[in-house]
Short mmCIF file of C-alpha atoms in Angstrom, two decimals:
data_model
loop_
_atom_site.label_atom_id
_atom_site.label_comp_id
_atom_site.label_asym_id
_atom_site.label_seq_id
_atom_site.Cartn_x
_atom_site.Cartn_y
_atom_site.Cartn_z
CA UNK A 570 154.29 88.21 1.17
CA UNK A 571 152.23 88.97 4.26
CA UNK A 572 153.53 86.65 6.97
CA UNK A 573 151.83 85.82 10.29
CA UNK A 574 153.39 84.36 13.44
CA UNK A 575 151.45 83.14 16.47
CA UNK A 576 153.45 83.27 19.69
CA UNK A 577 156.07 85.90 20.54
CA UNK A 578 158.27 83.58 22.62
CA UNK A 579 161.69 82.15 21.84
CA UNK A 580 160.63 80.41 18.63
CA UNK A 581 157.85 82.73 17.43
CA UNK A 582 159.95 85.85 18.02
CA UNK A 583 162.86 84.31 16.12
CA UNK A 584 160.67 83.30 13.16
CA UNK A 585 159.09 86.79 13.05
CA UNK A 586 162.51 88.44 13.15
CA UNK A 587 163.93 86.36 10.29
CA UNK A 588 160.78 86.88 8.19
CA UNK A 589 161.00 90.67 8.70
CA UNK A 590 164.75 90.63 7.91
CA UNK A 591 163.84 88.91 4.62
CA UNK A 592 161.55 91.77 3.62
CA UNK A 593 158.20 90.19 4.53
CA UNK A 594 155.52 92.26 6.22
CA UNK A 595 154.95 90.39 9.53
CA UNK A 596 152.07 90.26 12.02
CA UNK A 597 152.96 88.76 15.42
CA UNK A 598 150.15 87.70 17.77
CA UNK A 599 150.21 86.61 21.40
CA UNK A 600 147.57 86.43 24.13
CA UNK A 601 148.94 89.23 26.34
CA UNK A 602 150.54 92.62 25.65
CA UNK A 603 153.34 91.83 28.13
CA UNK A 604 154.34 88.73 26.08
CA UNK A 605 154.42 90.90 22.94
CA UNK A 606 156.53 93.55 24.70
CA UNK A 607 159.00 90.87 25.87
CA UNK A 608 159.15 89.38 22.36
CA UNK A 609 159.74 92.78 20.78
CA UNK A 610 162.56 93.57 23.25
CA UNK A 611 164.28 90.25 22.43
CA UNK A 612 164.01 90.96 18.68
CA UNK A 613 165.44 94.48 19.18
CA UNK A 614 168.40 93.06 21.12
CA UNK A 615 169.07 90.40 18.48
CA UNK A 616 168.88 92.91 15.61
CA UNK A 617 171.27 95.29 17.41
CA UNK A 618 173.80 92.43 17.79
CA UNK A 619 173.53 91.44 14.12
CA UNK A 620 173.88 95.10 13.06
CA UNK A 621 177.00 95.49 15.23
CA UNK A 622 178.58 92.48 13.53
CA UNK A 623 177.66 93.82 10.07
CA UNK A 624 175.38 90.84 9.42
CA UNK A 625 172.14 92.78 8.91
CA UNK A 626 170.83 94.08 5.59
CA UNK A 627 169.46 97.56 6.33
CA UNK A 628 169.02 99.02 9.81
CA UNK A 629 167.32 97.48 12.87
CA UNK A 630 164.70 100.26 12.59
CA UNK A 631 163.82 99.22 9.02
CA UNK A 632 163.36 95.59 10.06
CA UNK A 633 161.25 96.58 13.10
CA UNK A 634 159.14 98.76 10.79
CA UNK A 635 157.96 95.60 9.01
CA UNK A 636 156.67 94.06 12.26
CA UNK A 637 153.17 94.59 13.71
CA UNK A 638 152.29 93.26 17.18
CA UNK A 639 148.73 92.35 18.16
CA UNK A 640 146.61 90.31 20.57
CA UNK A 641 143.85 89.91 17.95
CA UNK A 642 143.76 86.75 15.77
CA UNK A 643 141.52 88.68 13.35
CA UNK A 644 144.62 90.58 12.17
CA UNK A 645 145.71 87.45 10.27
CA UNK A 646 142.75 87.71 7.85
CA UNK A 647 144.82 88.81 4.83
CA UNK A 648 148.00 86.82 5.54
CA UNK A 649 149.47 84.55 2.84
CA UNK A 650 151.27 82.29 5.33
CA UNK A 651 150.68 81.93 9.09
CA UNK A 652 153.13 79.96 11.25
CA UNK A 653 152.03 78.81 14.71
CA UNK A 654 154.68 78.65 17.47
CA UNK A 655 152.76 78.17 20.71
CA UNK A 656 153.11 75.63 23.54
CA UNK A 657 153.70 71.97 22.50
CA UNK A 658 150.16 70.81 23.30
CA UNK A 659 147.98 69.18 20.65
CA UNK A 660 144.60 70.30 22.05
CA UNK A 661 145.70 73.97 22.25
CA UNK A 662 147.17 73.91 18.73
CA UNK A 663 144.12 72.15 17.23
CA UNK A 664 141.75 74.71 18.77
CA UNK A 665 143.90 77.55 17.43
CA UNK A 666 143.89 76.10 13.90
CA UNK A 667 140.11 75.65 14.02
CA UNK A 668 139.88 79.42 14.60
CA UNK A 669 142.51 80.28 11.99
CA UNK A 670 140.76 78.14 9.38
CA UNK A 671 137.78 80.49 9.70
CA UNK A 672 139.82 83.73 9.87
CA UNK A 673 142.65 83.53 7.32
CA UNK A 674 141.80 84.25 3.66
CA UNK A 675 140.89 81.04 1.73
CA UNK A 676 144.19 80.96 -0.22
CA UNK A 677 146.32 81.45 2.90
CA UNK A 678 148.61 78.65 4.01
CA UNK A 679 148.66 77.53 7.66
CA UNK A 680 151.82 76.03 9.13
CA UNK A 681 152.85 74.65 12.51
CA UNK A 682 156.32 74.91 14.05
CA UNK A 683 155.52 71.86 16.20
CA UNK A 684 158.51 69.68 16.95
CA UNK A 685 156.55 66.42 17.18
CA UNK A 686 152.73 66.69 17.02
CA UNK A 687 151.17 65.02 13.91
CA UNK A 688 150.75 67.53 11.08
CA UNK A 689 147.90 65.49 9.56
CA UNK A 690 145.87 65.79 12.77
CA UNK A 691 146.36 69.60 13.01
CA UNK A 692 145.63 69.90 9.26
CA UNK A 693 142.24 68.21 9.76
CA UNK A 694 141.39 70.60 12.61
CA UNK A 695 142.19 73.59 10.36
CA UNK A 696 139.54 72.62 7.79
CA UNK A 697 142.03 73.24 4.94
CA UNK A 698 144.30 70.15 4.94
CA UNK A 699 145.62 70.80 1.39
CA UNK A 700 146.92 74.20 2.49
CA UNK A 701 148.47 73.00 5.76
CA UNK A 702 152.09 72.02 6.44
CA UNK A 703 154.74 71.69 9.13
CA UNK A 704 157.54 74.29 9.21
CA UNK A 705 159.87 73.19 12.00
CA UNK A 706 162.49 75.89 12.62
CA UNK A 707 165.51 75.22 14.83
CA UNK A 708 166.48 77.20 17.92
CA UNK A 709 167.89 79.91 17.88
CA UNK A 710 166.02 80.73 14.66
CA UNK A 711 168.18 83.68 13.49
CA UNK A 712 171.33 81.50 13.54
CA UNK A 713 170.18 77.99 12.59
CA UNK A 714 170.07 77.00 8.93
CA UNK A 715 167.48 74.21 8.84
CA UNK A 716 163.73 74.31 8.33
CA UNK A 717 162.21 70.82 8.45
CA UNK A 718 159.25 70.92 6.04
CA UNK A 719 156.68 68.25 6.95
CA UNK A 720 153.91 67.32 4.56
CA UNK A 721 150.66 66.07 6.08
CA UNK A 722 148.59 63.34 4.41
CA UNK A 723 146.72 65.87 2.24
CA UNK A 724 149.27 68.70 1.83
CA UNK A 725 149.25 69.79 -1.82
CA UNK A 726 152.40 70.07 -3.98
CA UNK A 727 151.64 73.77 -4.46
CA UNK A 728 151.58 74.36 -0.68
CA UNK A 729 154.87 72.50 -0.21
CA UNK A 730 156.46 74.50 -3.05
CA UNK A 731 155.29 77.88 -1.70
CA UNK A 732 156.51 77.11 1.82
CA UNK A 733 159.86 75.83 0.51
CA UNK A 734 160.29 79.07 -1.47
CA UNK A 735 159.37 81.18 1.58
CA UNK A 736 161.95 79.30 3.71
CA UNK A 737 164.62 79.91 1.05
CA UNK A 738 163.71 83.60 0.93
CA UNK A 739 164.28 83.65 4.69
CA UNK A 740 167.82 82.44 4.05
CA UNK A 741 167.08 78.95 5.39
CA UNK A 742 167.65 75.49 3.91
CA UNK A 743 164.31 73.65 3.70
CA UNK A 744 164.51 69.85 3.91
CA UNK A 745 161.35 67.84 3.31
CA UNK A 746 160.18 64.82 5.29
CA UNK A 747 156.94 62.92 5.92
CA UNK A 748 154.57 63.08 8.85
CA UNK A 749 155.68 60.52 11.44
CA UNK A 750 155.98 61.20 15.20
CA UNK A 751 159.00 63.43 15.87
CA UNK A 752 159.63 63.76 12.09
CA UNK A 753 163.40 63.21 11.57
CA UNK A 754 165.11 65.77 13.82
CA UNK A 755 163.43 64.94 17.12
CA UNK A 756 162.97 61.24 16.45
CA UNK A 757 166.78 60.98 16.40
CA UNK A 758 167.72 63.79 18.81
CA UNK A 759 165.27 63.26 21.68
CA UNK A 760 166.07 59.59 22.44
CA UNK A 761 169.73 60.67 22.67
CA UNK A 762 168.90 63.40 25.21
CA UNK A 763 166.63 60.96 27.06
CA UNK A 764 169.47 58.39 27.19
CA UNK A 765 171.85 61.04 28.62
CA UNK A 766 169.25 61.77 31.35
CA UNK A 767 168.96 58.03 32.02
CA UNK A 768 172.77 57.91 32.44
CA UNK A 769 172.51 60.63 35.13
CA UNK A 770 169.74 58.71 36.88
CA UNK A 771 171.76 55.46 36.86
CA UNK A 772 174.87 57.23 38.13
CA UNK A 773 176.93 56.38 35.02
CA UNK A 774 178.58 59.82 35.20
CA UNK A 775 178.02 63.41 36.37
CA UNK A 776 176.16 65.74 33.95
CA UNK A 777 179.38 67.71 33.24
CA UNK A 778 181.22 64.49 32.33
CA UNK A 779 178.43 63.26 30.04
CA UNK A 780 178.35 66.60 28.22
CA UNK A 781 182.14 66.73 27.88
CA UNK A 782 182.33 63.20 26.48
CA UNK A 783 179.74 64.01 23.80
CA UNK A 784 181.35 67.37 22.95
CA UNK A 785 184.94 66.15 22.76
CA UNK A 786 184.27 62.64 21.50
CA UNK A 787 181.40 63.23 19.06
CA UNK A 788 182.20 66.85 18.16
CA UNK A 789 178.76 68.06 19.31
CA UNK A 790 178.76 71.85 19.78
CA UNK A 791 176.75 71.47 23.00
CA UNK A 792 176.42 68.51 25.38
CA UNK A 793 173.04 66.68 25.47
CA UNK A 794 172.17 67.81 29.02
CA UNK A 795 173.05 71.45 28.29
CA UNK A 796 170.90 71.14 25.16
CA UNK A 797 168.00 69.60 27.12
CA UNK A 798 168.19 72.53 29.58
CA UNK A 799 168.25 74.96 26.63
CA UNK A 800 165.21 73.37 24.93
CA UNK A 801 163.32 73.07 28.25
CA UNK A 802 162.87 69.76 30.08
CA UNK A 803 159.08 70.13 29.88
CA UNK A 804 159.31 70.35 26.08
CA UNK A 805 161.67 67.34 25.99
CA UNK A 806 159.17 65.36 28.07
CA UNK A 807 156.24 66.39 25.85
CA UNK A 808 158.13 65.26 22.71
CA UNK A 809 159.19 61.94 24.27
CA UNK A 810 155.56 61.30 25.22
CA UNK A 811 154.43 61.98 21.63
CA UNK A 812 157.11 59.56 20.33
CA UNK A 813 156.19 56.90 22.90
CA UNK A 814 152.45 57.20 22.25
CA UNK A 815 152.73 57.60 18.47
CA UNK A 816 155.25 54.82 17.76
CA UNK A 817 154.22 52.49 20.59
CA UNK A 818 157.79 51.34 21.26
CA UNK A 819 159.22 51.36 24.80
CA UNK A 820 162.58 52.57 23.55
CA UNK A 821 160.88 56.01 23.49
CA UNK A 822 159.75 55.83 27.14
CA UNK A 823 160.68 59.10 28.92
CA UNK A 824 163.30 58.66 31.64
CA UNK A 825 161.68 58.67 35.12
CA UNK A 826 164.26 61.33 36.12
CA UNK A 827 163.07 63.61 33.30
CA UNK A 828 159.47 63.24 34.50
CA UNK A 829 160.46 63.88 38.14
CA UNK A 830 162.48 67.02 37.29
CA UNK A 831 159.54 68.46 35.32
CA UNK A 832 157.21 67.73 38.27
CA UNK A 833 159.69 69.57 40.51
CA UNK A 834 159.62 72.62 38.22
CA UNK A 835 163.28 72.17 37.22
CA UNK A 836 162.78 72.98 33.55
CA UNK A 837 166.29 74.11 32.63
CA UNK A 838 167.35 77.57 31.52
CA UNK A 839 163.80 78.99 31.50
CA UNK A 840 163.26 78.21 35.22
CA UNK A 841 166.84 78.94 36.32
CA UNK A 842 167.61 75.31 37.16
CA UNK A 843 167.74 71.97 35.35
CA UNK A 844 170.83 69.81 35.12
CA UNK A 845 172.72 73.07 35.66
CA UNK A 846 172.00 76.31 37.53
CA UNK A 847 171.54 79.50 35.47
#
């Protein structure tokens, strides 16, 4: 299978790496050469670690040999499956899929790694709604088992089957759900993170205490505020806004503290400061 990935960041790079590890020939596109160079360096580091631990089939060089990096969307023309992993913004994604619908061979499947934006809406923009689907990978992609497979209103059974098979070939466990705001994972996770932020704002407890209570009491591997910092507070806000707008229920209203921190540029790990300092 010829596999395409758009975006060489945290998610796109991880998806590309796992696809290449699984034997797929992978094209990775991003808008600037420096983003591609950064993505490649991250993949190299990750592969070296896996190789050290004896968890890599073949050598890092062999896996890297299956990856091609480009700034040209035209290089996706003969791909069988293209997964988009760019910024969580519906207008940007829709515009991208309009272009891809014209570029990728007619039988090619287009997929979005969006964590909350309606698949049906992006599918319509692509001009090939039957061959469009959501493939929501979890972060960090090389380590996390789940791929949430989201069918849009018109996604064909054949498309869902092919994407499910591709996810299995990548060593992942695909789980299917329908196209509602936030799907399953973020509809349940994000309100929890939002509530933890609300607890900070109301002075219920310090961030460290909130995280410890959830780790020790609920057996979560990572506290909700650490997780929010890891995901990026801007991404958390974007998803909460999609949930609030899409479901129309005030229980999904983003915490005012979350909004204020994003306005202040405190985005978590990626900016060096969020609820914690990195």
